């Protein structure tokens, strides 16, 4: 047995949604996966139909689709029938205001029920849905609405007045602004009365290749790209939710990602509803005590969250979790950034279950590589490719061709195109899109390694790789070693130019409560890293920070640290940073 491996019991394996991952990999086909959905007459496919109407028609209308927890303590249960009805009315409102399939609705709202009904109503009406993160400032909103040529907007009066109204006239494509609530400023439409007056619309007969979603990437490495996804993606949302998140009908499921990001839409709206679970939606922001209480009081069974949140929980200490009953939790998963082994082990200790890391990108539209419920976990590994997914590690040869790397070799993580949720384009960036493909592979831009047993290990983004005295150093490995030190809560590692070594490794760390920066602590952490990693890989210098710069989706922005260190222009990066530094 590999050191630190977390093994699964026979019962865990047998009761998993994917009890035999290896067997399934051999027999799986996307055509067969598609036949588990209903589809529309004449070969059509529509995400909203699969997420809602299909279940209502099968007699599950009374099941709770969304259990909504308001910021101020309000609670609301919305049934599948109720959500389907509001979505159908929403679709009618769009149609009655002259919007047609192919038009594009942008949503800018917090996690309120109308956002969910609006997303599904938009898809039902055959329009493209694009979520924006409500905490964005006016500039990122405007840039995205311009690139995406928004025709409709769903938002709140406050957000409208504060962030959009001053320049809305400069978006000539914008025809309809729906304001959540009972009243609306001049020129906008109040959603409440409009829904009440509408007669529920039937689903537009979209085809599998019709555009359904445009998601902007997180912008961790530069200007966000608009990834275009189609209704056919629902086949992947359905299958990967079962395989990678272990979703089973009736489960109580909590995805903590905001629908402003691809995770919060694919796995915070579509996949869970298609798999007929009850979603917990919390309107409030992260709060340690609130989160532990929700897990307990809502008897959450499946929980999908992110390393940044896990690290914040870790930072609060194990005591904060004490006294809570987490016995309903069956499956924990994480995505968005590499999950340090420390986080996996911590989860196991606090919740009695490990976090299952999985990997995907806005571009892939759905989870590609995962630790699934029946698999033994090697902490630090992102798991294995799901059934239907062929992943490889490749390296570009001097003549431009691609060579597949052997086990243990680091190279670019690549996927064989053909899964249903693959992006169909980068909006207005055809050349960039085409550059993602070579030699029959989709190239992810991430570096990884596959071990002899087929587990994949994330090394870093290709751009973040550090070359120091002939060594190739992935920041993730160094960061994971640093946070094993008891004083270190978070770490970010970059390479800085150096005349002799080419680059030297510099680390930024944030400390756990109760620890203060000092020269002595710096020396101690460096010593710890040298022991774990060896002198060639360990950071030469460590700087203390109260917090690390992150994207608004919570990802550490190594490139911004580097730009600041070198006095380079920060460009688009700094405007995407979160407030919580
Ligand atoms: P941009 O492409 O605009 O720079 P981004 O890559 O952060 O932003 P996303 O598509 O939201 O935008 O994030 C996908 C990326 O996040 C992956 O390519 C990978 O670098 C990282 N990532 C996601 N999940 C994992 C994981 N489990 N382990 C390691 N890295 C992950
Ligand atoms: Mg990316």
Coordinates of C-alpha atoms and ligand atoms in Angstrom, one line a residue, residues 216-225 261-262 334-339 357-363 382 444-446 458 460-461 551 553 555, ligand 1:
X216 CA -15.9 33.2 -19.0
X217 CA -12.8 31.7 -17.6
X218 CA -11.6 32.8 -14.1
X219 CA -8.9 35.0 -15.5
X220 CA -6.2 33.6 -13.3
X221 CA -3.6 34.0 -16.0
X222 CA -4.8 37.0 -17.9
X223 CA -7.9 38.3 -19.7
X224 CA -10.8 35.9 -19.4
X225 CA -11.9 33.9 -22.4
X261 CA -18.5 30.6 -12.3
X262 CA -18.7 27.5 -14.4
X334 CA -13.0 19.7 -4.3
X335 CA -12.1 21.5 -7.4
X336 CA -10.6 24.7 -8.8
X337 CA -7.1 24.6 -7.6
X338 CA -4.8 21.8 -6.5
X339 CA -5.9 20.3 -3.2
X357 CA -10.1 16.1 -5.7
X358 CA -11.2 16.5 -9.3
X359 CA -9.9 18.4 -12.2
X360 CA -11.5 20.3 -15.1
X361 CA -11.6 23.7 -16.7
X362 CA -14.2 26.1 -18.1
X363 CA -13.1 24.8 -21.5
X382 CA -6.5 14.5 -8.8
X444 CA -5.1 22.0 -21.4
X445 CA -2.2 24.4 -20.6
X446 CA -1.7 22.6 -17.3
X458 CA -1.1 18.2 -11.0
X460 CA 1.3 23.6 -12.2
X461 CA 0.1 25.7 -15.0
X551 CA -9.2 35.8 -8.2
X553 CA -13.4 32.7 -7.5
X555 CA -7.7 31.0 -6.8
Ligands
LIG1 P1 -7.8 31.6 -17.0 O1 -7.9 30.4 -18.0 O2 -8.7 32.7 -17.4 O3 -6.4 32.0 -16.6 P2 -8.6 29.7 -15.0 O4 -7.7 28.7 -15.8 O5 -8.3 29.8 -13.5 O6 -8.5 31.1 -15.6 P3 -10.9 28.0 -14.9 O7 -11.3 27.4 -16.1 O8 -12.0 28.4 -13.9 O9 -10.1 29.3 -15.2 O10 -10.0 27.1 -14.0 C1 -9.4 25.9 -14.6 C2 -8.0 25.7 -14.1 O11 -8.0 25.6 -12.6 C3 -7.3 24.5 -14.5 O12 -6.8 24.6 -15.8 C4 -6.2 24.3 -13.5 O13 -5.1 25.1 -13.7 C5 -7.0 24.7 -12.2 N1 -7.6 23.6 -11.5 C6 -8.9 23.2 -11.5 N2 -9.1 22.1 -10.8 C7 -7.9 21.7 -10.3 C8 -7.4 20.6 -9.5 N3 -8.2 19.7 -9.0 N4 -6.1 20.6 -9.3 C9 -5.2 21.5 -9.8 N5 -5.6 22.5 -10.6 C10 -6.9 22.7 -10.8

